[in-house]
Short mmCIF file of C-alpha atoms (C1' of nucleotides) in Angstrom, two decimals:
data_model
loop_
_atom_site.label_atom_id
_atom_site.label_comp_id
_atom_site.label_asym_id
_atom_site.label_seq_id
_atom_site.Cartn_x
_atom_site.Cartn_y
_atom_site.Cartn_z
CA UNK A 1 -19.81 30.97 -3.27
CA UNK A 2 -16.34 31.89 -3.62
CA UNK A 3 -13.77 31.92 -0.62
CA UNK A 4 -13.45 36.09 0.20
CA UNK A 5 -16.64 36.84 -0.58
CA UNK A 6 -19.13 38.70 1.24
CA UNK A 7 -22.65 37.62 2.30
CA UNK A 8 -25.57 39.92 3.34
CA UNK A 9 -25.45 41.30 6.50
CA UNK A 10 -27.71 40.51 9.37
CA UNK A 11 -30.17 43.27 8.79
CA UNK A 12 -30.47 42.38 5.17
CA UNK A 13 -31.17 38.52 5.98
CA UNK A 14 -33.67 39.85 8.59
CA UNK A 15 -35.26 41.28 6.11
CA UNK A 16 -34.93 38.61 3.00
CA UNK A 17 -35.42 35.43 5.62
CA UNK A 18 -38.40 36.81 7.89
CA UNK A 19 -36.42 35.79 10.88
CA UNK A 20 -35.24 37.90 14.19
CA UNK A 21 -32.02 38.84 14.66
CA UNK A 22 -30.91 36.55 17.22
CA UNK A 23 -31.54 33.79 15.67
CA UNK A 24 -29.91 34.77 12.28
CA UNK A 25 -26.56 35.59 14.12
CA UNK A 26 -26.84 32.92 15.93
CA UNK A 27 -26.96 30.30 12.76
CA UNK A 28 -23.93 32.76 11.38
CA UNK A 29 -22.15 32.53 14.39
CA UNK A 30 -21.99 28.46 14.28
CA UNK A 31 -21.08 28.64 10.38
CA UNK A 32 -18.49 30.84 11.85
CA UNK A 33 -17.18 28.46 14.54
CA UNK A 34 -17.26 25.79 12.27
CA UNK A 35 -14.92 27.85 9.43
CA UNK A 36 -17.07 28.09 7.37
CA UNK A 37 -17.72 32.14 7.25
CA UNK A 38 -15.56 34.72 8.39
CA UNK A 39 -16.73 37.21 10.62
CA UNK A 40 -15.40 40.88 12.04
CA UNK A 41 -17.24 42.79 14.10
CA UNK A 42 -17.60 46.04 12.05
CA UNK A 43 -16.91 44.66 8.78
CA UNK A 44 -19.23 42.15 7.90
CA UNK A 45 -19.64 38.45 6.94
CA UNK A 46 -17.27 36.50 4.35
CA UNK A 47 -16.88 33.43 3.03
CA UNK A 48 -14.10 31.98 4.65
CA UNK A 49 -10.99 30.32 2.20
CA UNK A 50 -10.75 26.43 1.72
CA UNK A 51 -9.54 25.05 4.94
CA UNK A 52 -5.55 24.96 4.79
CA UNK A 53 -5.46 21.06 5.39
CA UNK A 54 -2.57 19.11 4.61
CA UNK A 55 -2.28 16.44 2.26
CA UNK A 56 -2.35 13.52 4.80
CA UNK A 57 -6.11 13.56 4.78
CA UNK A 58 -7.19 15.41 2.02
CA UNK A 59 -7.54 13.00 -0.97
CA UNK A 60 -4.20 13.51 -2.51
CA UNK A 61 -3.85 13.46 -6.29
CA UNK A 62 -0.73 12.17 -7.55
CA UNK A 63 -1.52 13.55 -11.34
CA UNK A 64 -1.79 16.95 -9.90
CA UNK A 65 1.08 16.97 -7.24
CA UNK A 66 3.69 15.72 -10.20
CA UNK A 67 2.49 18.54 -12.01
CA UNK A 68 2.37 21.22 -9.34
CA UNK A 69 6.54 20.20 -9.46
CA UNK A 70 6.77 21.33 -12.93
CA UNK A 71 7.20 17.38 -14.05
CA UNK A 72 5.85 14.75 -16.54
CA UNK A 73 3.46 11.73 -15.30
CA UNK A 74 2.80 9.01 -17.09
CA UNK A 75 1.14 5.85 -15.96
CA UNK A 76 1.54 1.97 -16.97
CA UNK A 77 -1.61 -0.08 -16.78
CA UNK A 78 -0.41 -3.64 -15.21
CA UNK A 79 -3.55 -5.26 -14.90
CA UNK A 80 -7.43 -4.05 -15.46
CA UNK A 81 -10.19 -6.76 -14.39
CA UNK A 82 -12.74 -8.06 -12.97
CA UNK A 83 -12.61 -10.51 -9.61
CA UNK A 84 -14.60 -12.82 -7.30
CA UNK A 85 -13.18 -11.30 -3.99
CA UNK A 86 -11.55 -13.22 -1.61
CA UNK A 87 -12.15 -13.49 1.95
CA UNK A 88 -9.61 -10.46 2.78
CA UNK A 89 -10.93 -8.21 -0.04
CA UNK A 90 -14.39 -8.68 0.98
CA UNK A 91 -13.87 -7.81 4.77
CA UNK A 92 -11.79 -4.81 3.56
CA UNK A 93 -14.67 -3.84 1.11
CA UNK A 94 -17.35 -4.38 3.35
CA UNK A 95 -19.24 -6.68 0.76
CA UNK A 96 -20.10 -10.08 0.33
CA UNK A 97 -17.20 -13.01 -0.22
CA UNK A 98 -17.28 -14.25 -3.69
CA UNK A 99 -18.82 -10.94 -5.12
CA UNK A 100 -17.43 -9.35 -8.09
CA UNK A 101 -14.82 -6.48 -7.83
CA UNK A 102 -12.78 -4.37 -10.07
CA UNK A 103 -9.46 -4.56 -9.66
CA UNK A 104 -6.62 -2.48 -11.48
CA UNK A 105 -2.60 -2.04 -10.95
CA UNK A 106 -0.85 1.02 -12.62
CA UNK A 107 3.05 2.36 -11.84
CA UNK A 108 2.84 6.28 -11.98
CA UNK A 109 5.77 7.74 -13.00
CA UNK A 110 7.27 11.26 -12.39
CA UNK A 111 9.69 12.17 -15.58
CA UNK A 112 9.89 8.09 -15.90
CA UNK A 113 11.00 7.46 -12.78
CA UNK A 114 8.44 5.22 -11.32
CA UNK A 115 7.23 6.86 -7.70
CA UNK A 116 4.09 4.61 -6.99
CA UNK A 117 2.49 1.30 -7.40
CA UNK A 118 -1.52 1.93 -7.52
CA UNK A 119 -3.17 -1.84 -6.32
CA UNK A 120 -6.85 -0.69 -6.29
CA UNK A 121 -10.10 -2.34 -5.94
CA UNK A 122 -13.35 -0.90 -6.64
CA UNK A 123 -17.08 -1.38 -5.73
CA UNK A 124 -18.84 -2.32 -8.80
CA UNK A 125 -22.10 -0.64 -7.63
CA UNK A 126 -20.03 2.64 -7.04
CA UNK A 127 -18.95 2.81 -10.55
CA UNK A 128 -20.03 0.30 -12.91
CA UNK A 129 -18.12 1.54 -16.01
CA UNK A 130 -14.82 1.51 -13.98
CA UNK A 131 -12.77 -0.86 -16.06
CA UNK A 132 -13.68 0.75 -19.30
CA UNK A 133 -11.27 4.11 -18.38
CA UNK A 134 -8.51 4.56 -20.41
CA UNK A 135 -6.41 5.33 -16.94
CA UNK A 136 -3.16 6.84 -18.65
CA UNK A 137 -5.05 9.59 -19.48
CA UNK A 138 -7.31 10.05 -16.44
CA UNK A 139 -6.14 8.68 -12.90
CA UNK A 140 -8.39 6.27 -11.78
CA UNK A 141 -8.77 9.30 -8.49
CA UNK A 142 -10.24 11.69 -10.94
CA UNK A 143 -12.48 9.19 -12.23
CA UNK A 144 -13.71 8.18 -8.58
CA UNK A 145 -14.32 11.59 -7.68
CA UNK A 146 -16.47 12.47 -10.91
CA UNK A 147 -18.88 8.78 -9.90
CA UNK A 148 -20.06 10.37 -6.61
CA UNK A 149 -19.51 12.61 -3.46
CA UNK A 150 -16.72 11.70 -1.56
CA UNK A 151 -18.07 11.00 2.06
CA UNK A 152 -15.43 9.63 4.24
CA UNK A 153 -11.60 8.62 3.89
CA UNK A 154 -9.44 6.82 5.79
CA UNK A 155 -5.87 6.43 5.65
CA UNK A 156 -3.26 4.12 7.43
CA UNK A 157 0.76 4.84 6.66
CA UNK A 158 3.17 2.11 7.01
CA UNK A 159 6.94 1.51 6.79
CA UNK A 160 7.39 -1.64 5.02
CA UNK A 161 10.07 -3.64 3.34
CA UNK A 162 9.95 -4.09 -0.32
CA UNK A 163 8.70 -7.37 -0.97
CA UNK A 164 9.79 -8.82 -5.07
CA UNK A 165 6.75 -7.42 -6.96
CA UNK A 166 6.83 -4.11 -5.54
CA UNK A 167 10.54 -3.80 -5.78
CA UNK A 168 10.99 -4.87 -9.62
CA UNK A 169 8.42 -1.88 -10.45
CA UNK A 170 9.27 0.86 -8.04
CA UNK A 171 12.95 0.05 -9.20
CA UNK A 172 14.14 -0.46 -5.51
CA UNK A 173 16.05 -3.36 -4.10
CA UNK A 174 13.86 -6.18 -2.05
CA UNK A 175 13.97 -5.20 1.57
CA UNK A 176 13.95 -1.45 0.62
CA UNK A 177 11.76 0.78 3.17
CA UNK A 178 8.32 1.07 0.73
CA UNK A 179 6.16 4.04 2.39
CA UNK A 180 2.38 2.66 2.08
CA UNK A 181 -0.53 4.22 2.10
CA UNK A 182 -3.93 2.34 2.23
CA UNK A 183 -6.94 4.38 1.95
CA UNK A 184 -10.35 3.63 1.66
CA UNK A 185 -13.13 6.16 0.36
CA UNK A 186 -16.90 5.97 1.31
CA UNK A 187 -19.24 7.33 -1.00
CA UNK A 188 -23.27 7.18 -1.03
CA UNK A 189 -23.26 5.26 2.08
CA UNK A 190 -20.78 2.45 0.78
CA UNK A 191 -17.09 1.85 0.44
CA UNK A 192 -16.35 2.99 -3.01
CA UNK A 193 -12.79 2.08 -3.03
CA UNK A 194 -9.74 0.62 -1.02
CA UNK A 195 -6.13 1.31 -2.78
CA UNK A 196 -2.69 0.52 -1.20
CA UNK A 197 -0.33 3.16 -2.95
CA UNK A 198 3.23 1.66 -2.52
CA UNK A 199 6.11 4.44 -2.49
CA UNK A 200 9.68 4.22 -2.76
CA UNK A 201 11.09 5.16 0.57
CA UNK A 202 13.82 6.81 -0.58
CA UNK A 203 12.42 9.22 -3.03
CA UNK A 204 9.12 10.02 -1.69
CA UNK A 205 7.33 11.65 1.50
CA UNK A 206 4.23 12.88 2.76
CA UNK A 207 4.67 16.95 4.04
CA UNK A 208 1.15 18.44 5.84
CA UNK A 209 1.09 21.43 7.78
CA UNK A 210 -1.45 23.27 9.20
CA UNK A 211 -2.81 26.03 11.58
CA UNK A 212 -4.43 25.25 14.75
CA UNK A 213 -7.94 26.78 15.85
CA UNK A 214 -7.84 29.26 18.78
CA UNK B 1 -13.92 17.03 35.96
CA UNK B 2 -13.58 13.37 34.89
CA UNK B 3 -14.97 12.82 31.69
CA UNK B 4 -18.54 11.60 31.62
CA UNK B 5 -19.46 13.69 35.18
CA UNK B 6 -22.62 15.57 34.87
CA UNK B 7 -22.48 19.95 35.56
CA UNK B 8 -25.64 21.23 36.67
CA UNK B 9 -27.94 22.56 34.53
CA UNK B 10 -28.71 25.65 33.11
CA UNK B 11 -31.54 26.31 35.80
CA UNK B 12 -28.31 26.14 38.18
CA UNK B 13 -26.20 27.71 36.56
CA UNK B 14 -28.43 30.34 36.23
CA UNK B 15 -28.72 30.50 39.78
CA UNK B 16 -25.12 30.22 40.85
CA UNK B 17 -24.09 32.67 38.16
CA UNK B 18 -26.55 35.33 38.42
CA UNK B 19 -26.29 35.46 34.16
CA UNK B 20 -29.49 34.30 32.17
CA UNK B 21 -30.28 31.40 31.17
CA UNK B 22 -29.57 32.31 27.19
CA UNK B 23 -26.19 33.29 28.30
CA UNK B 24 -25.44 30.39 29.90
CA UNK B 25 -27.13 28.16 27.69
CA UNK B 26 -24.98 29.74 24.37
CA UNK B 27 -21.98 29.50 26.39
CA UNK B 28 -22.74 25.74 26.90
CA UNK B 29 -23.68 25.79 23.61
CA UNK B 30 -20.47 26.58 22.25
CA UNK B 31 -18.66 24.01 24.57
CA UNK B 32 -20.44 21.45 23.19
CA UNK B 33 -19.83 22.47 19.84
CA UNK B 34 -15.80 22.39 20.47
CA UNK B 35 -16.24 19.22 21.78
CA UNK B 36 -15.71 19.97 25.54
CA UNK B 37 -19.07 18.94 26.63
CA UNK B 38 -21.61 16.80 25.57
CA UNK B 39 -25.45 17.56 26.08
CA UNK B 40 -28.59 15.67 25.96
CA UNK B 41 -31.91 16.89 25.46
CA UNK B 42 -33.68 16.37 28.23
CA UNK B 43 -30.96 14.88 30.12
CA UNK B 44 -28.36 16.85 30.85
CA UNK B 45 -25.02 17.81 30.30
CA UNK B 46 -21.91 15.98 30.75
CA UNK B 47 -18.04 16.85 30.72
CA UNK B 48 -16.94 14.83 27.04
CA UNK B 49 -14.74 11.87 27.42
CA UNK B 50 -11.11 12.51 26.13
CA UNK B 51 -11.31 13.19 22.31
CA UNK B 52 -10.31 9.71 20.20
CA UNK B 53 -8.87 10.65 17.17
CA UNK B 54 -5.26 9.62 16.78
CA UNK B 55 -4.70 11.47 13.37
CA UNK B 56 -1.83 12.64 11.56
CA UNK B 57 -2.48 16.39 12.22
CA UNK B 58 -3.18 16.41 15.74
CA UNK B 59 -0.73 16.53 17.66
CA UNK B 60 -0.32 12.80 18.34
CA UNK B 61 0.36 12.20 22.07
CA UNK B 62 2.34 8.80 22.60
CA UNK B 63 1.94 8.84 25.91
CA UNK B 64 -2.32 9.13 25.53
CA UNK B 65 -2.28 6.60 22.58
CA UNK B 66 -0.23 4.06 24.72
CA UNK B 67 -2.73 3.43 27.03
CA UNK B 68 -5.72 4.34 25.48
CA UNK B 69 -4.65 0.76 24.00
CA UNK B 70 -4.62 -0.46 27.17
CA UNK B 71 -0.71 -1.15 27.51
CA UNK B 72 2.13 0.62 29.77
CA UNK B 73 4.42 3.85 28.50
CA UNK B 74 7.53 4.09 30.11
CA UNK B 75 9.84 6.43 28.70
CA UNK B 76 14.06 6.10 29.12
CA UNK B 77 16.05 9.82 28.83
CA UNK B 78 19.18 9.19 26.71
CA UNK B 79 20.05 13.22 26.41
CA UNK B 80 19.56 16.20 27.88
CA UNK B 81 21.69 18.97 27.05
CA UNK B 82 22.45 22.54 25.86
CA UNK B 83 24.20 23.01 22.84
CA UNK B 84 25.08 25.58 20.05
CA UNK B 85 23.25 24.48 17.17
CA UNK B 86 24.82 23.96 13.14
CA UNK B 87 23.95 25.15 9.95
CA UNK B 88 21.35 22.52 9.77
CA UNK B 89 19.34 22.72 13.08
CA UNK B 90 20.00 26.91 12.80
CA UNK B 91 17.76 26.25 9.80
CA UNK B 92 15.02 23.99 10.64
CA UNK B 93 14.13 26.13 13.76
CA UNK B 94 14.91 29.48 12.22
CA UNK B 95 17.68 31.07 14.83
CA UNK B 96 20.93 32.16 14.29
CA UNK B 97 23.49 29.57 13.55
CA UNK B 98 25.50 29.25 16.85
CA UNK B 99 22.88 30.10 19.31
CA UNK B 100 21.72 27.86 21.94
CA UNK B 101 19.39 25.22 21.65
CA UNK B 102 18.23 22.67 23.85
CA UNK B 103 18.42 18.80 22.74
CA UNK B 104 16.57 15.90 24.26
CA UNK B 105 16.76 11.83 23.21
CA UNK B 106 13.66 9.59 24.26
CA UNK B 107 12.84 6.28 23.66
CA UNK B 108 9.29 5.59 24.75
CA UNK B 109 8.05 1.91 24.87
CA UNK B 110 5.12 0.15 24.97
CA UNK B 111 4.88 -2.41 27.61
CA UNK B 112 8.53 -2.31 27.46
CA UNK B 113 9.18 -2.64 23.76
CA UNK B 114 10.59 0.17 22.34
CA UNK B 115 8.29 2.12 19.77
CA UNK B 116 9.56 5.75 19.25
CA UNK B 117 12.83 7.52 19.92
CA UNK B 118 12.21 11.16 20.10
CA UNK B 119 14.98 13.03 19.04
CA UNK B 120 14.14 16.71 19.65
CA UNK B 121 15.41 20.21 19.43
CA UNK B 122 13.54 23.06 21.88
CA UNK B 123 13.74 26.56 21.20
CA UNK B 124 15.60 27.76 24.44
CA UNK B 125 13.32 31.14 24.22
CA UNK B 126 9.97 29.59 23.84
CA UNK B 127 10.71 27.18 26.90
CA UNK B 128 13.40 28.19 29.20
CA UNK B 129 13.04 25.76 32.00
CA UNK B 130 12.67 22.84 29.21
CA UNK B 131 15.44 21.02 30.39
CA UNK B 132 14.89 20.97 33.89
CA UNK B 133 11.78 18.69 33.52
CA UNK B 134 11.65 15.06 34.03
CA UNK B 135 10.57 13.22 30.92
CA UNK B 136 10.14 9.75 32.77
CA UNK B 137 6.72 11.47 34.18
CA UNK B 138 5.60 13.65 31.47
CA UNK B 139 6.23 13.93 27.76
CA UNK B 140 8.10 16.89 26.06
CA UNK B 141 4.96 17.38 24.20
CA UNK B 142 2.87 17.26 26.95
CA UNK B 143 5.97 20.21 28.41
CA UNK B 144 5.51 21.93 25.07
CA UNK B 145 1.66 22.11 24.89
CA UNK B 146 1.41 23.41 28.33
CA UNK B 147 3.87 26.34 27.48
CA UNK B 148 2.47 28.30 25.11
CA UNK B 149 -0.47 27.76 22.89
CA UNK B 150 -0.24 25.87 19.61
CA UNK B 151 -0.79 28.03 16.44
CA UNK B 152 1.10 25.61 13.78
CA UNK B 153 2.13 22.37 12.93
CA UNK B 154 4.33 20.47 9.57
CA UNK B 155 4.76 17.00 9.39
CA UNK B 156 6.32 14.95 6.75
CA UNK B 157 6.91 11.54 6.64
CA UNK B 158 8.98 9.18 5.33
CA UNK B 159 10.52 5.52 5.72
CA UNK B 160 13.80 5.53 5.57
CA UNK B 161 16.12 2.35 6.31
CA UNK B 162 17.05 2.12 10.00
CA UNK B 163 20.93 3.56 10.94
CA UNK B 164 22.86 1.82 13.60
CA UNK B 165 21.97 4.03 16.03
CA UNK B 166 18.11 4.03 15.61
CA UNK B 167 18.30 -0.06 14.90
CA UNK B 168 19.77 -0.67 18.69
CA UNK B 169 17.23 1.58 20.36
CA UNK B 170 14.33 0.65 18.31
CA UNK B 171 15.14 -3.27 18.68
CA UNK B 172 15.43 -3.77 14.73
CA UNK B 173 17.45 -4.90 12.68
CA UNK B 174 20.25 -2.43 10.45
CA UNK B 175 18.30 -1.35 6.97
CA UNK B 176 14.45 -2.46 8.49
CA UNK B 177 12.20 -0.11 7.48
CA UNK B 178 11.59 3.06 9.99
CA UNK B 179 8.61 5.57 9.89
CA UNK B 180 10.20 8.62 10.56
CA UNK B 181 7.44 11.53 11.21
CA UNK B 182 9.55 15.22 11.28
CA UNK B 183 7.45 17.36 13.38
CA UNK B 184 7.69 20.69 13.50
CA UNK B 185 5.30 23.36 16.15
CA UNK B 186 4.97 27.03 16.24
CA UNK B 187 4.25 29.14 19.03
CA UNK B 188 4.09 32.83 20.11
CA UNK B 189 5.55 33.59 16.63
CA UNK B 190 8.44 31.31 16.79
CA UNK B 191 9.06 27.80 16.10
CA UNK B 192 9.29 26.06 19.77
CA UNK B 193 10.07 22.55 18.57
CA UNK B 194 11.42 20.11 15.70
CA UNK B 195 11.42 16.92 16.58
CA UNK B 196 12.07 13.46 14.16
CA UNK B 197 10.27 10.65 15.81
CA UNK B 198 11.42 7.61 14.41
CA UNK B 199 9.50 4.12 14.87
CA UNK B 200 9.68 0.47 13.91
CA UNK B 201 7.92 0.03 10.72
CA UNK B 202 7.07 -3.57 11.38
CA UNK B 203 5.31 -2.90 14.50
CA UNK B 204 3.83 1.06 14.04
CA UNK B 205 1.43 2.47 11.43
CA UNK B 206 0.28 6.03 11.55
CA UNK B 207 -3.85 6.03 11.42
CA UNK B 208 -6.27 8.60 10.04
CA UNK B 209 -9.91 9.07 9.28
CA UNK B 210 -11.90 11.86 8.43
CA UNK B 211 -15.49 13.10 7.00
CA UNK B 212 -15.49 14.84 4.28
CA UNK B 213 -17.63 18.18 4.02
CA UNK B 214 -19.93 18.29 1.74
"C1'" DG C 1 -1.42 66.27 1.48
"C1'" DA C 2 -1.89 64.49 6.23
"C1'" DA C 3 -4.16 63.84 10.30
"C1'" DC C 4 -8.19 63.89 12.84
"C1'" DT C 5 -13.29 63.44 13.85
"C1'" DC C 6 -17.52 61.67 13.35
"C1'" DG C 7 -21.41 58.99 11.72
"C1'" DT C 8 -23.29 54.95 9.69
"C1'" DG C 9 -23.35 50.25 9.30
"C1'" DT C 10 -21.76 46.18 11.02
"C1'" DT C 11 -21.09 42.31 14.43
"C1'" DG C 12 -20.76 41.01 19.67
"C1'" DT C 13 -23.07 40.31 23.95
"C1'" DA C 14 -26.59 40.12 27.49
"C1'" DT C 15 -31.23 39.90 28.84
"C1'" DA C 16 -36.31 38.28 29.37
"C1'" DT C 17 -39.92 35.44 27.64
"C1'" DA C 18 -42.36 31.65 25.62
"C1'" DC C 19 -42.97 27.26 24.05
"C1'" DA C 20 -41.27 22.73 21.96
"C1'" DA C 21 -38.85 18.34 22.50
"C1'" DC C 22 -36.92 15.02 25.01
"C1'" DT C 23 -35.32 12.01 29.27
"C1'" DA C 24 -35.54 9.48 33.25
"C1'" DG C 25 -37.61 8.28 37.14
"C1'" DA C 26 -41.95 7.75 39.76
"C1'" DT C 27 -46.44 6.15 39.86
"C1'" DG C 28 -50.34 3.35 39.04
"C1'" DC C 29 -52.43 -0.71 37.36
"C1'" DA C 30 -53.14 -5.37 35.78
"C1'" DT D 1 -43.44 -8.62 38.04
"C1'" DG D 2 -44.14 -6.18 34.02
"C1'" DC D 3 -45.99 -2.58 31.46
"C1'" DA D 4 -48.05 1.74 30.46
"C1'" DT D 5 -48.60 6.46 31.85
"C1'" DC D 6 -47.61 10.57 33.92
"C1'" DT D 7 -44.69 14.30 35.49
"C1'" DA D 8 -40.88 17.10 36.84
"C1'" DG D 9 -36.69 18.43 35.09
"C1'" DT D 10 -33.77 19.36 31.30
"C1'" DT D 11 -32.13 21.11 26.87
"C1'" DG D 12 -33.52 23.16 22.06
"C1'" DT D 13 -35.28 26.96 19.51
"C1'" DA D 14 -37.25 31.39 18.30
"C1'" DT D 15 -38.31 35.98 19.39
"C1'" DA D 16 -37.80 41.13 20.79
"C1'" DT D 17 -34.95 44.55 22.88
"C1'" DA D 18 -30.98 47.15 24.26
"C1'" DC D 19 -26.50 48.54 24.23
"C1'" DA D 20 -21.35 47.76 23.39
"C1'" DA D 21 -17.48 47.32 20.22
"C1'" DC D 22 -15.44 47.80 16.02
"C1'" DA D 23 -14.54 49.14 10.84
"C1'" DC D 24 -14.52 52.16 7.25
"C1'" DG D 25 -15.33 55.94 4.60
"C1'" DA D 26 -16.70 60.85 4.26
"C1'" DG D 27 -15.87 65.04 5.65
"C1'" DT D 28 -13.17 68.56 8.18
"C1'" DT D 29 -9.28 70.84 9.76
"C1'" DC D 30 -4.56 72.05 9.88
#
DNA sequence: GAACTCGTGTTGTATATACAACTAGATGCA
DNA sequence: TGCATCTAGTTGTATATACAACACGAGTTC
């Protein structure tokens, strides 16, 4: 239902639901602690607006937020394949060593200026057909999201120097502050994906802001 | 009440109170539902042990994070002062360019290596006895949260080569990567606070992880 | 037109009752 | 000792009732 909206009131659900009062406000009162709903005493009952949450958490979408500036992205595809994972990969995957993974490395680009190294790998049971994307159309986010229900994310932000590889493509000097971001996403009860998204330090940051409860 | 004590029960409650045992029971209800208490069917209820979630848009405490790791915070006071803020902090805390603001420098370490220097600007109206506190006992944030309630936060973040003055305190090196987070709080209508809190990037990384809903 | 009043519909709160579900300790028994 | 069983105490849920507090629009009055 759409943010704004308005749901029945409690005498209607009485009626439609066969249950007392009590407990009906008392279900609508925990929707409404949680955010979900909107209530005011007089008014009535309304679907409360998408959480204002900042980007830090929320999955952010490079594609989109180059857009949302009023500028062109365009992404190289370095490397698409397949991979027995190492030791490291499999701990950070949660799967077996020596088990095949996807792997991929694209440079996004903001009016062809590159602003982020993309070094993903991917759970092969999560999305079989991964590899076979044509990822400078699609971003390999929007393809994630479409293979199943995003369940959990976590994200860890580092200052880092540049080491060679990252500095040839971001166009930085070695030893440059890189601002990483490693996130991993869970989906139907498995980690679907771990990327480390390599920024340039001096032409990128991460802005969140938020309103507090109570 | 140290987290983890038990509070009587509702039969108790009820008694001590004089309210019924629904009202007590939804008020304990609600507690638990914030987080404040935890309850067991059958078992009882119990005061919640401190909240672990050291995410980017809660209000990070250093001092709380420092030894929930086990390790020592001891903070050193560089500045404390009044001055009549520029352009540029007139700006970033929305006053009147000239008008008083008041201006503290922290380093806080971690078992004695240096980890964060807070360099923060205070809204003179929203705290007017900020610079009489002593920071080597309690945190400014700790000051701030205790003066008015919370309603806003902005972070961005960035890593940005260290300057001389940030490569002394932090122990670093001159151009070594620094996580800089910019925090910003509003309170009672006003913005109380801006601080930049800059840290090594070699030995900090900024942690988050969240379910998603739905 | 502007301001006020009032009534209906809405949510907020408090109460009393009844039973279900679960826990932890005590008890009994082999 | 070890195990099963019981029981008192605790929280979880659902219900019915009553009244308070608030919002909003319709109608009235000036």
């Amino acid at each position: 239902m759409a943010g704004g909206s308005r749901i029945p009131s409690e005498a209607k659900l009485v009626e439609q639901l066969g249950a007392s009062r009590m407990t009906i406000h008392i279900a609508l009162r925990d929707l409404s602690a949680e955010g979900v709903l909107l209530r005011r005493q007089g008014a009535g009952t309304f679907v409360a607006p998408r959480r204002i949450q900042s980007t830090f958490l929320e999955l952010r979408n490079i594609h989109a937020e180059i857009e949302s500036r009023g500028n062109r992205h365009s992404t190289d595809v370095l490397c698409m394949e397949v991979l027995n994972c190492d030791m490291a990969v499999a701990t950070e995957m949660s799967i077996a060593p020596g088990s095949p993974v996807f792997h991929s490395v694209l440079v996004h680009r903001e009016n062809g200026s590159p602003i982020q190294v993309e070094d993903r790998y991917v759970n092969p049971q999560f999305s079989a057909d991964y590899l076979e994307q044509d990822f400078t159309t699609i971003t390999p986010n929007e393809h994630l999201m479409a293979a199943g229900p995003l369940e959990e994310v976590e994200h860890v932000v580092q200052a880092i120097p540049a080491d060679e590889s990252n500095s040839a493509l971001l166009d930085m000097k070695a030893g440059d502050p890189v601002l990483l971001l490693r996130r991993r996403t869970w989906s139907r009860g498995m980690i679907a994906s771990s990327a480390r998204l390599a920024h340039p330090g001096a032409r990128f940051s991460l802005a969140g802001r938020m309103s507090v409860k109570h």
